[in-house]
CSV table of C-alpha atoms in Angstrom, one decimal:
chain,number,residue,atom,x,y,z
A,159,UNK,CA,37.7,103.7,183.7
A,160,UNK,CA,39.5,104.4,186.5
A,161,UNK,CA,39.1,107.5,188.1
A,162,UNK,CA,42.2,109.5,188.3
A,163,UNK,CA,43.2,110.3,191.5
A,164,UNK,CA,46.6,111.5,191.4
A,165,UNK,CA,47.9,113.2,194.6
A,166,UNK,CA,45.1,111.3,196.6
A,167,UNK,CA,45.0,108.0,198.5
A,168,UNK,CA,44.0,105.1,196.1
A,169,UNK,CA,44.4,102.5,198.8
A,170,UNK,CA,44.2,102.7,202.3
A,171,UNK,CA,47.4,102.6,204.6
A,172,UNK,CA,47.9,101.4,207.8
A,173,UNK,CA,46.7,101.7,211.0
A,174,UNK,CA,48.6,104.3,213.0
A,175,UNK,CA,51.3,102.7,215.2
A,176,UNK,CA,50.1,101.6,218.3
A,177,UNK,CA,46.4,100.4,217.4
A,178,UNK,CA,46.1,96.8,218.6
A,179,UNK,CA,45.0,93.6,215.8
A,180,UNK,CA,47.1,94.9,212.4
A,181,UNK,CA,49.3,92.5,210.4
A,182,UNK,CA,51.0,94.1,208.1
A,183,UNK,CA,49.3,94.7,204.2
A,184,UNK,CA,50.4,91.3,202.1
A,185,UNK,CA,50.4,91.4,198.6
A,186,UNK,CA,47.6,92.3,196.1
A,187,UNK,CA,44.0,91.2,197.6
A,188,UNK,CA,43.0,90.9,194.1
A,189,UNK,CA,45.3,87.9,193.2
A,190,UNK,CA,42.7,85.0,192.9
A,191,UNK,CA,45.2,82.7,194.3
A,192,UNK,CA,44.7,84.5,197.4
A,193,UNK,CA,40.9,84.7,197.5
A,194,UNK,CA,39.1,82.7,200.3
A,195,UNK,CA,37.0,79.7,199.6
A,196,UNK,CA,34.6,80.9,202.8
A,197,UNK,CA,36.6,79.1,205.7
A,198,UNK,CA,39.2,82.1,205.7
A,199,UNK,CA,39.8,82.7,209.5
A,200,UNK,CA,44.0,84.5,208.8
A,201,UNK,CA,42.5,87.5,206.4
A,202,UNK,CA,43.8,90.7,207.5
A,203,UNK,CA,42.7,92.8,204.0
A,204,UNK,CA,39.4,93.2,201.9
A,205,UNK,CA,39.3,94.5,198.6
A,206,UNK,CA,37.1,97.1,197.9
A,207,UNK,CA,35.8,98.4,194.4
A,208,UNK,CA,34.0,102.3,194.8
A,209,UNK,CA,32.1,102.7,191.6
A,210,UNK,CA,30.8,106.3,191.1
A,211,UNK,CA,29.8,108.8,188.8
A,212,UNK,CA,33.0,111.1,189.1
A,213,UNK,CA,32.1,113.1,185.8
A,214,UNK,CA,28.5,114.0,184.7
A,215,UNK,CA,24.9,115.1,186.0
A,216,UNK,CA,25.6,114.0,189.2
A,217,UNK,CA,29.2,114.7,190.0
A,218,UNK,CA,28.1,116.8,192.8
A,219,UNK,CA,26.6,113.8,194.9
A,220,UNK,CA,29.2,111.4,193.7
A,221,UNK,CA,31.8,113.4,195.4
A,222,UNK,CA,29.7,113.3,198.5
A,223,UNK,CA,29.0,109.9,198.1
A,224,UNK,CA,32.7,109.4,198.4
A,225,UNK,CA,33.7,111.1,201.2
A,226,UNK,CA,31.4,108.5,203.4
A,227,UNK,CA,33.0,106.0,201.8
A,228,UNK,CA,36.3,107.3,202.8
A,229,UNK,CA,35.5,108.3,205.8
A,230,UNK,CA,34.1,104.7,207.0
A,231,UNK,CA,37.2,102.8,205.4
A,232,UNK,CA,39.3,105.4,207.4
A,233,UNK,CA,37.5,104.3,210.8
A,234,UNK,CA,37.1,101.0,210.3
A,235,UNK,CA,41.0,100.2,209.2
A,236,UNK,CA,41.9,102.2,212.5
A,237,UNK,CA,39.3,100.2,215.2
A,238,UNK,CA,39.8,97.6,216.7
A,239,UNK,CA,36.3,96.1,216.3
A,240,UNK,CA,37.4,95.0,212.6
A,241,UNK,CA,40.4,92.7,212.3
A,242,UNK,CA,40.6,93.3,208.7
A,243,UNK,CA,42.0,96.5,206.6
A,244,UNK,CA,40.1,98.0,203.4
A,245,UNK,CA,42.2,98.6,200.8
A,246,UNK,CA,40.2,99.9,197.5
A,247,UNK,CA,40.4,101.8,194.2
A,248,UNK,CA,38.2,104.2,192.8
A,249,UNK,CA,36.4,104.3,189.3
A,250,UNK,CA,34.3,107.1,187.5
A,251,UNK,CA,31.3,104.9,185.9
A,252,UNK,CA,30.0,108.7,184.4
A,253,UNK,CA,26.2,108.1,183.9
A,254,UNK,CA,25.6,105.4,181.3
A,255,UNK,CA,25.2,101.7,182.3
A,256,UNK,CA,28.5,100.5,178.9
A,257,UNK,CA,30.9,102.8,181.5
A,258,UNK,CA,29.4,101.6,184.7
A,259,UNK,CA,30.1,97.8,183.3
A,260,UNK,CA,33.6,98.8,182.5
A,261,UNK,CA,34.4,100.3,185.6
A,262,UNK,CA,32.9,97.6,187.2
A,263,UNK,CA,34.5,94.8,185.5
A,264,UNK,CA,37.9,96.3,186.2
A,265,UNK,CA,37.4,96.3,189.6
A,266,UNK,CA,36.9,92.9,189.7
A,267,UNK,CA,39.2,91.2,186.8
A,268,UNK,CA,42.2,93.3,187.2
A,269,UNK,CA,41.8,94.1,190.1
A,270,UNK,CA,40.8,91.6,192.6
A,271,UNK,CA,37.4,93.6,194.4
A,272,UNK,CA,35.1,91.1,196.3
A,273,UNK,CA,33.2,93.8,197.2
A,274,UNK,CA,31.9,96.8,195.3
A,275,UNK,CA,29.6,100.1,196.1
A,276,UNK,CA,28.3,102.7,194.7
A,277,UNK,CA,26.9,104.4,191.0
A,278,UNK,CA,23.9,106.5,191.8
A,279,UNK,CA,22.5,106.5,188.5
A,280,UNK,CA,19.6,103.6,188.6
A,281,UNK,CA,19.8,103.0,184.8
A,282,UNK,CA,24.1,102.1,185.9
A,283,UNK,CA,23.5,100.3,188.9
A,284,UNK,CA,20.6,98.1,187.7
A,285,UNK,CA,23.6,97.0,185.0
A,286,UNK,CA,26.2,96.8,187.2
A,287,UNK,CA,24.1,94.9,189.6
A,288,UNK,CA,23.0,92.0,186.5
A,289,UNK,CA,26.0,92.4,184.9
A,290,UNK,CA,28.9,92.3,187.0
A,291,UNK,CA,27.6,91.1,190.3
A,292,UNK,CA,25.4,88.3,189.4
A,293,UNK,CA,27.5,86.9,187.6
A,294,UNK,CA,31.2,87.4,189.0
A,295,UNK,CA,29.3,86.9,192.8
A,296,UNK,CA,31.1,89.5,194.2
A,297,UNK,CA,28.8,91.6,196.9
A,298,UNK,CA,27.1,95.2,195.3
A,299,UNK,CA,25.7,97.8,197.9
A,300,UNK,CA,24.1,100.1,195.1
A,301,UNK,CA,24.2,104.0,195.7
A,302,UNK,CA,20.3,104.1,193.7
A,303,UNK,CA,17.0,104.2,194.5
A,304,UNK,CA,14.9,102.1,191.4
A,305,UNK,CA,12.8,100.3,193.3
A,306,UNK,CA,13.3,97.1,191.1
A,307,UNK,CA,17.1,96.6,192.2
A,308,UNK,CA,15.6,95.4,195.5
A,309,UNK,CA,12.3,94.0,193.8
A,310,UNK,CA,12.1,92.3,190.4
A,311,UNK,CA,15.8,92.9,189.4
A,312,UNK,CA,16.7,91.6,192.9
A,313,UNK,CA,19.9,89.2,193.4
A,314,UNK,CA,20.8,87.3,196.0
A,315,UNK,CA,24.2,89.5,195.7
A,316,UNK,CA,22.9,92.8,196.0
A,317,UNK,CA,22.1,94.4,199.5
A,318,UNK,CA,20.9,98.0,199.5
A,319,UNK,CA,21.4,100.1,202.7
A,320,UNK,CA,20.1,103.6,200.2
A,321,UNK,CA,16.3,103.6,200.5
A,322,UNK,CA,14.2,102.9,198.1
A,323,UNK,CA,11.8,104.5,195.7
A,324,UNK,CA,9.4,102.0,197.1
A,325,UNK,CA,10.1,103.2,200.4
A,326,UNK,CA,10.3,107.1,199.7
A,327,UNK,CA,6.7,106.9,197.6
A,328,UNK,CA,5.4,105.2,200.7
A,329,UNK,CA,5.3,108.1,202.8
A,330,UNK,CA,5.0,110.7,199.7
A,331,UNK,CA,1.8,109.6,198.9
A,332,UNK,CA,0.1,109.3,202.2
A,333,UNK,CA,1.2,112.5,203.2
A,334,UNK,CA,0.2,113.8,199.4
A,335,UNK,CA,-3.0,112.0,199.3
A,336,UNK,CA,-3.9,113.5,203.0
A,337,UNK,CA,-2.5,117.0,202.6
A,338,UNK,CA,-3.2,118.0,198.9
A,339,UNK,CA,-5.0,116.0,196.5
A,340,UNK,CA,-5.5,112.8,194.4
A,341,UNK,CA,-5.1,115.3,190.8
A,342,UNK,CA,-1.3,114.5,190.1
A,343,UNK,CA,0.7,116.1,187.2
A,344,UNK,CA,4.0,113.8,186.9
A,345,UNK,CA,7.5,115.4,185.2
A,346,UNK,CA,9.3,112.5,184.9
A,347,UNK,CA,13.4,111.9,184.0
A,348,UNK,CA,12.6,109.5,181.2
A,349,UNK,CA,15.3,107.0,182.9
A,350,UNK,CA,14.9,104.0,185.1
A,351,UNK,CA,14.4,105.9,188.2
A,352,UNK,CA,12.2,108.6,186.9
A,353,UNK,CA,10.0,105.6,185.8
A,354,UNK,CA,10.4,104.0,189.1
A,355,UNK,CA,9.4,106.7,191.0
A,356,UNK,CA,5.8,107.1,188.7
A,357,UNK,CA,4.8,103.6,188.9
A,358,UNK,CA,5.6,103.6,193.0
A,359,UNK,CA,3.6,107.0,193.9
A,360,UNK,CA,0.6,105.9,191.4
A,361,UNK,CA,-0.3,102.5,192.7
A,362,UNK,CA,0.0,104.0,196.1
A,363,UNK,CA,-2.2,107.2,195.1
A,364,UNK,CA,-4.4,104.7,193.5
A,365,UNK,CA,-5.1,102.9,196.8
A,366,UNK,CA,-5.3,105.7,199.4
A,367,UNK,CA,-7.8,107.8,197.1
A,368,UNK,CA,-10.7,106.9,194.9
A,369,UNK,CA,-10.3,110.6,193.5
A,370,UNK,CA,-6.5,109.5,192.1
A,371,UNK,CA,-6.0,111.2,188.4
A,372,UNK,CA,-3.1,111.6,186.1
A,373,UNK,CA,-3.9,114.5,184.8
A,374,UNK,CA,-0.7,115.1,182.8
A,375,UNK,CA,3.0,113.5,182.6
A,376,UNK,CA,5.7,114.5,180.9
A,377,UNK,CA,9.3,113.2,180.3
A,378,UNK,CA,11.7,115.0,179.7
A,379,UNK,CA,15.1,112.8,178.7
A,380,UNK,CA,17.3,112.5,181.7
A,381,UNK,CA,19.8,114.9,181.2
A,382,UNK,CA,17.6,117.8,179.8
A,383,UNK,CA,18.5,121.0,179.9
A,384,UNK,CA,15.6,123.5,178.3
A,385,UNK,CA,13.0,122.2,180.0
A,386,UNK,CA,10.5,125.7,178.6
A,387,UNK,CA,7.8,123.2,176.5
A,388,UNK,CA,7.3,120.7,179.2
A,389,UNK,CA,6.7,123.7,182.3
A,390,UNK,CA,4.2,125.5,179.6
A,391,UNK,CA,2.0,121.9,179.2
A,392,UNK,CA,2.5,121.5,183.1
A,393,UNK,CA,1.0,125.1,183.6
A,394,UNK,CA,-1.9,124.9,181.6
A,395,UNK,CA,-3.1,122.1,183.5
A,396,UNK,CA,-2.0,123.3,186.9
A,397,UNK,CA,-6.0,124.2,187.4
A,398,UNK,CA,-7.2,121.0,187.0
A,399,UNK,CA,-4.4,119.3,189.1
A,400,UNK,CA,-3.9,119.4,193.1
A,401,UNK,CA,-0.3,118.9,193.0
A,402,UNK,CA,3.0,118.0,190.4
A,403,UNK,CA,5.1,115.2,191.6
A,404,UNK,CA,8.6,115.6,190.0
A,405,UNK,CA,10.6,111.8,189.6
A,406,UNK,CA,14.1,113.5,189.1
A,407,UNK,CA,17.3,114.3,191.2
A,408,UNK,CA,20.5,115.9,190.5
A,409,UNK,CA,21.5,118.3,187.7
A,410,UNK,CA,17.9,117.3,185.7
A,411,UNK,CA,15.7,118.5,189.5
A,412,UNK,CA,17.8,121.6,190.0
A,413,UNK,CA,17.5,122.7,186.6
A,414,UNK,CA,14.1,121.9,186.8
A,415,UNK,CA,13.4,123.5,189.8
A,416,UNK,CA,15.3,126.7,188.6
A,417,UNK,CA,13.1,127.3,184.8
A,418,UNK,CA,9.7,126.4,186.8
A,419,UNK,CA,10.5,129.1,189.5
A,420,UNK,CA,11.3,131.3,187.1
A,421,UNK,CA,8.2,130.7,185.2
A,422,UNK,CA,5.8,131.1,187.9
A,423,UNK,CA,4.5,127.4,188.6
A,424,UNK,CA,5.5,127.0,192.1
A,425,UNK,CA,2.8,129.9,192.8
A,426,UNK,CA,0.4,127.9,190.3
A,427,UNK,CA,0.8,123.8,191.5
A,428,UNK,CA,2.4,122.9,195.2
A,429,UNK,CA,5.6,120.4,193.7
A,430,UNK,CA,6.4,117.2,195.2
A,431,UNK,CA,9.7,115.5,194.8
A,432,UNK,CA,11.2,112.4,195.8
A,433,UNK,CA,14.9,114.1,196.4
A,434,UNK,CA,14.2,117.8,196.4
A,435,UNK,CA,15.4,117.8,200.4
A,436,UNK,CA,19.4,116.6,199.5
A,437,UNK,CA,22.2,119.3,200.4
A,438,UNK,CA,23.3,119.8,196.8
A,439,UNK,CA,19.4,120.3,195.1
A,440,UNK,CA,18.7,122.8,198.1
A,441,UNK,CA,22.0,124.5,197.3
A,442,UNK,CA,22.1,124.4,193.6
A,443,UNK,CA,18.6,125.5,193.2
A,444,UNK,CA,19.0,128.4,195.7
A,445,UNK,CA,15.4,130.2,196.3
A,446,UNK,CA,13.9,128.2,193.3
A,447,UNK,CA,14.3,125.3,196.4
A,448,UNK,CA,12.0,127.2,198.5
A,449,UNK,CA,8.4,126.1,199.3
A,450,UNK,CA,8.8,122.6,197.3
A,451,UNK,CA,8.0,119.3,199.3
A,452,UNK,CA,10.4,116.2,199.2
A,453,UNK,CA,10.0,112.6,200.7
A,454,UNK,CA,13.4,112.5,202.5
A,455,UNK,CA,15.9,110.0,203.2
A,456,UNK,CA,18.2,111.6,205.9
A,457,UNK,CA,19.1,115.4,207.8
A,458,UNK,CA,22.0,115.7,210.1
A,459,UNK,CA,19.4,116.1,212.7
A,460,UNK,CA,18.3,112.6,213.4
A,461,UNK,CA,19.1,112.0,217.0
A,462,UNK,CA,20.4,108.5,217.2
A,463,UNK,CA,23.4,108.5,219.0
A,464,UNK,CA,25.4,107.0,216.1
A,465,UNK,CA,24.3,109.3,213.8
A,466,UNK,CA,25.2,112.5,216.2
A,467,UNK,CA,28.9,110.4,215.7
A,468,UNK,CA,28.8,110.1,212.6
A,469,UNK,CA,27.8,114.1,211.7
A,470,UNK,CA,31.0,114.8,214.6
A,471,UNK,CA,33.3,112.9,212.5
A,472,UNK,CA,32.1,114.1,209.2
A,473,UNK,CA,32.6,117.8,210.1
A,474,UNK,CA,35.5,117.6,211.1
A,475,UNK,CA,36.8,115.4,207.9
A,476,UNK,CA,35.5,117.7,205.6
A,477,UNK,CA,34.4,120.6,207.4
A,478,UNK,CA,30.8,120.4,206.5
A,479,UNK,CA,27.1,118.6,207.1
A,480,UNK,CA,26.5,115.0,205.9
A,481,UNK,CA,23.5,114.8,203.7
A,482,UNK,CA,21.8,112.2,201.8
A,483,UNK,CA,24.8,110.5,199.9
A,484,UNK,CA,27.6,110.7,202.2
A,485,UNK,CA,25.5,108.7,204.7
A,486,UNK,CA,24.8,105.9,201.9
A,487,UNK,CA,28.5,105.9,201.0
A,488,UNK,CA,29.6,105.8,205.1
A,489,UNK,CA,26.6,103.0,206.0
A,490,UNK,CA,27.1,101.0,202.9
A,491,UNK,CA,30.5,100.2,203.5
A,492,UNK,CA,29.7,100.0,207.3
A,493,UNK,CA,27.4,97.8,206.8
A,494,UNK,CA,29.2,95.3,204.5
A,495,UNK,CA,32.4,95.4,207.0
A,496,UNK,CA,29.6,94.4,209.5
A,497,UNK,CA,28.7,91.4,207.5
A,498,UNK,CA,32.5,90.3,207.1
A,499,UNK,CA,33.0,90.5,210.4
A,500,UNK,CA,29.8,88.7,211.4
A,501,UNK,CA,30.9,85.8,208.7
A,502,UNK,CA,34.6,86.0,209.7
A,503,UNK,CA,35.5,85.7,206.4
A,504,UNK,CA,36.3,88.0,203.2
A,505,UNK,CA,34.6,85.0,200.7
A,506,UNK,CA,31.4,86.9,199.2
A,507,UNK,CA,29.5,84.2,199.2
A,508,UNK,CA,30.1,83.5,203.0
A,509,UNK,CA,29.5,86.8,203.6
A,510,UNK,CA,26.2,86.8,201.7
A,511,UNK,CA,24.4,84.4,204.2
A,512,UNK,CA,26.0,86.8,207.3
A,513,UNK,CA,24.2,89.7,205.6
A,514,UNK,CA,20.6,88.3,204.5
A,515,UNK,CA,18.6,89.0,207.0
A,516,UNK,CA,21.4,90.7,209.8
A,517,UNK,CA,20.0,93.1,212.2
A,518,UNK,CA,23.0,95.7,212.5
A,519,UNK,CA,23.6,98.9,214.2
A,520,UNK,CA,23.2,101.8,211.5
A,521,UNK,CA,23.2,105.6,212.1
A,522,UNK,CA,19.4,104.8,212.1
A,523,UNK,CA,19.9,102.9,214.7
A,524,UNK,CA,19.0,99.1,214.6
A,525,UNK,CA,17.7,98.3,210.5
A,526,UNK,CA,17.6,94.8,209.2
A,527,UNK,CA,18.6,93.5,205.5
A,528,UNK,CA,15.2,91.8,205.0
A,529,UNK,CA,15.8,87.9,204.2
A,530,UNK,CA,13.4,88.5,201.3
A,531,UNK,CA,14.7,91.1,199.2
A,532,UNK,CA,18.0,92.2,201.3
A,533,UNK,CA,16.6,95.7,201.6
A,534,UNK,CA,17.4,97.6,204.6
A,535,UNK,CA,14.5,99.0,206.6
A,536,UNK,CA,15.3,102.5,207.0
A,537,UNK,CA,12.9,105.5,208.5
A,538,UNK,CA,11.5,108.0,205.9
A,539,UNK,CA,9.7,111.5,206.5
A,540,UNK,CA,8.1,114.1,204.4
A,541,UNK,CA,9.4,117.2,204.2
A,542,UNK,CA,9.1,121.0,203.1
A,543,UNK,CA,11.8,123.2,202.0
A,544,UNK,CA,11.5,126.2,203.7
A,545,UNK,CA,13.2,129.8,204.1
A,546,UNK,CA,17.0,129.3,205.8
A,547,UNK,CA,16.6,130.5,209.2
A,548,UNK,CA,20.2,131.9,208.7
A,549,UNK,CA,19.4,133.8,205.2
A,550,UNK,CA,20.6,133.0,201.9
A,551,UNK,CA,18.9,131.1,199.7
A,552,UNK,CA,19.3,127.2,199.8
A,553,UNK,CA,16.5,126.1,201.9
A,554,UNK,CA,16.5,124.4,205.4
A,555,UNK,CA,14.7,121.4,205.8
A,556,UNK,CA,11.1,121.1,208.3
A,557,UNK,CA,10.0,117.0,208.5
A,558,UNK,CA,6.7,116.9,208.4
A,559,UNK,CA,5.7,113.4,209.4
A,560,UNK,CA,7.9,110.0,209.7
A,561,UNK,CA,7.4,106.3,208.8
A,562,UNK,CA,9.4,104.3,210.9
A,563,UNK,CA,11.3,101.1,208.9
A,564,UNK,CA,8.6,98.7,208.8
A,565,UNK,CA,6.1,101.2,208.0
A,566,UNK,CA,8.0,102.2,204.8
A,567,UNK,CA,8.5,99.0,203.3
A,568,UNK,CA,6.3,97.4,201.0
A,569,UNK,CA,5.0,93.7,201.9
A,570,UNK,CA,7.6,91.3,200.8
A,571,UNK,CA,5.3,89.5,198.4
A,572,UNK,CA,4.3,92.7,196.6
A,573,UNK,CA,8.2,93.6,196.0
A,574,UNK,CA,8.7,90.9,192.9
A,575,UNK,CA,11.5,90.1,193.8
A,576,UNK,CA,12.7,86.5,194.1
A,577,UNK,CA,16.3,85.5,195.9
């Protein structure tokens, strides 16, 4: 459905007076009479679709999400490095793939969207993505981390700039596999991701140790809440294990995080996690965040000069730190506006050859969209959650050790994904 957004912008306006290359906003994008056929060289509007999940487990980090998102459409409709506006209309895809279709399919039949983002749920994004995408070939920058929405789900439609699971286990398990152990225990979100996130750290443990072991896994269903019978079968066979790896993120890690810190097992098992470094985990899990590891996607403190921008900006929009989602909602739709430009045109399918394989300036610095799978090569690190410096609870973040972009990425004929 479409998210309600009453007494906030739905579209973009225009440019302040003054700022050079604006023609004035013309209609409704979404008319297909209006749409490009790829030779479009008079466009002077895109239509954006910004699919997220607005209500649910992971409200927190759709919200988030979506104030990159704003914040890029708001620079990028006042520069003059874009001669092209973003206009765009929200939608609340909640957390199960039949709403994520919905919200999806409005954007583009009612509403005209060549281009849609977002849905950080894997499960909704891996529909979205075959569903709506594929089919209607409109342009999807997914806000999830399955590795198969890059690999055997791949379409030549899709183009991630969030990093992978694939990615994210890369550097989890040579770091695990080094510093602790081959003995895993697994708690795994029984959802597309959770699964994801198994399959990616085992064959990797598999290959860097000869001593690898699943020792246990459990699944709790995604959006458990008691979570008392899976942490007692964890802790009885914390002595036989070197570490627990935890496939989980939002709502499902922090309460997680918060019942096995209460029952002792973070003094029993060290706990690796693929997300347990983002903002709203470290904040909603309070000391319970302490003292767990996380493979880690972004901090504020990478020192790129675009990045150091982009924090500026952020701050002083919302008058707080970026953190893992907010820069996948900013560089997603910076990177698709990079692709329109580089294609001059707003025709998806014109701007699908621009992207495949671009090199473009990210708040990474320089990433490419690999030809192969159209996944972006971002850095990774490893990470512990340590006591805040400042006090309080939610923990700061110390990397550990990095993987630069091609480091991180699997080979692309292990990624089964065919374009």
């Amino acid at each position: 459905m479409v998210r309600d957004i009453t007494n906030r912008r739905r579209r973009t306006v225009l440019k302040a007076a003054g700022v050079a290359g604006v023609s004035a906003l013309a209609g409704c994008v979404g008319d297909p009479s209006e749409v490009d056929d790829g030779n479009d060289e008079d466009f002077d509007t895109v239509q954006f679709g910004v699919l997220e999940p607005f209500t649910g487990d992971f409200a927190d980090l759709a919200e988030e999400r979506n104030q990159g998102e704003r914040l890029a459409i708001e620079q990028i409709n006042a520069s003059d490095e874009f001669d092209f506006e973003i206009e765009y209309e929200e939608y609340d895809t909640q957390l199960n793939a039949e709403d994520g279709i919905q919200a999806a399919n409005q954007a583009v039949e009612r509403d005209g969207a060549q281009f849609l983002t977002g849905a950080i749920s894997s499960s909704v994004a891996l529909a979205i993505s075959n569903n709506i995408a594929q089919e209607n070939e409109v342009i999807y920058t997914p806000g999830a981390a399955d590795t198969s929405i890059t690999g055997s789900n791949c379409n030549e439609y899709v183009f991630r700039f969030e990093t992978s699971t694939a990615q994210i286990a890369e550097v989890l398990s040579q770091w695990t596999a080094e510093n602790l152990g081959g003995r895993l225990m697994y708690s795994i979100a029984d959802y597309a991701y959770g699964q994801s996130v198994k399959e990616e750290v085992e064959g990797r443990m598999q290959n860097l140790t000869d001593d690898y072991e699943d020792v246990l896994t459990v699944s709790p269903e995604e959006g458990a809440e008691d979570f008392e019978a899976y942490i007692s079968q964890l802790s009885n066979n914390a002595p036989d294990a070197d570490a627990l790896v935890v496939g989980a993120t939002g709502g499902h890690l922090i309460r997680f995080l918060i019942q096995a810190h209460g029952s002792g097992l973070h003094e029993e098992i060290p706990i690796v996690t693929t997300t347990g470094s983002f903002a709203v985990v470290r904040g909603g899990a309070g000391e319970a965040s302490q003292g767990i590891y996380s493979g880690t996607r972004y901090v504020p403190g990478i020192e790129t000069e675009a990045n150091q921008q982009f924090v500026s900006d952020y701050e002083a929009e919302y008058d707080a730190s970026p953190d893992n989602f907010s820069r996948v909602g900013y560089g997603s739709i910076m990177m698709v506006a990079q692709g329109i430009r580089e294609a001059g045109s707003r025709d998806p399918d014109a701007v699908r050859e621009a992207m495949s394989g671009m090199t473009y300036e990210s708040i990474y610095g320089d990433v490419t969209l690999r030809e192969c799978d159209q996944q972006a090569t971002n850095p990774v690190w490893m990470a512990e959650n340590v006591a805040p410096a400042g006090g309080g609870e939610a923990a700061d973040v110390d990397l550990l050790t990095e993987l630069d972009g091609e480091e991180a990425a699997p080979a692309c004929e292990d990624t089964g994904c065919e374009l």
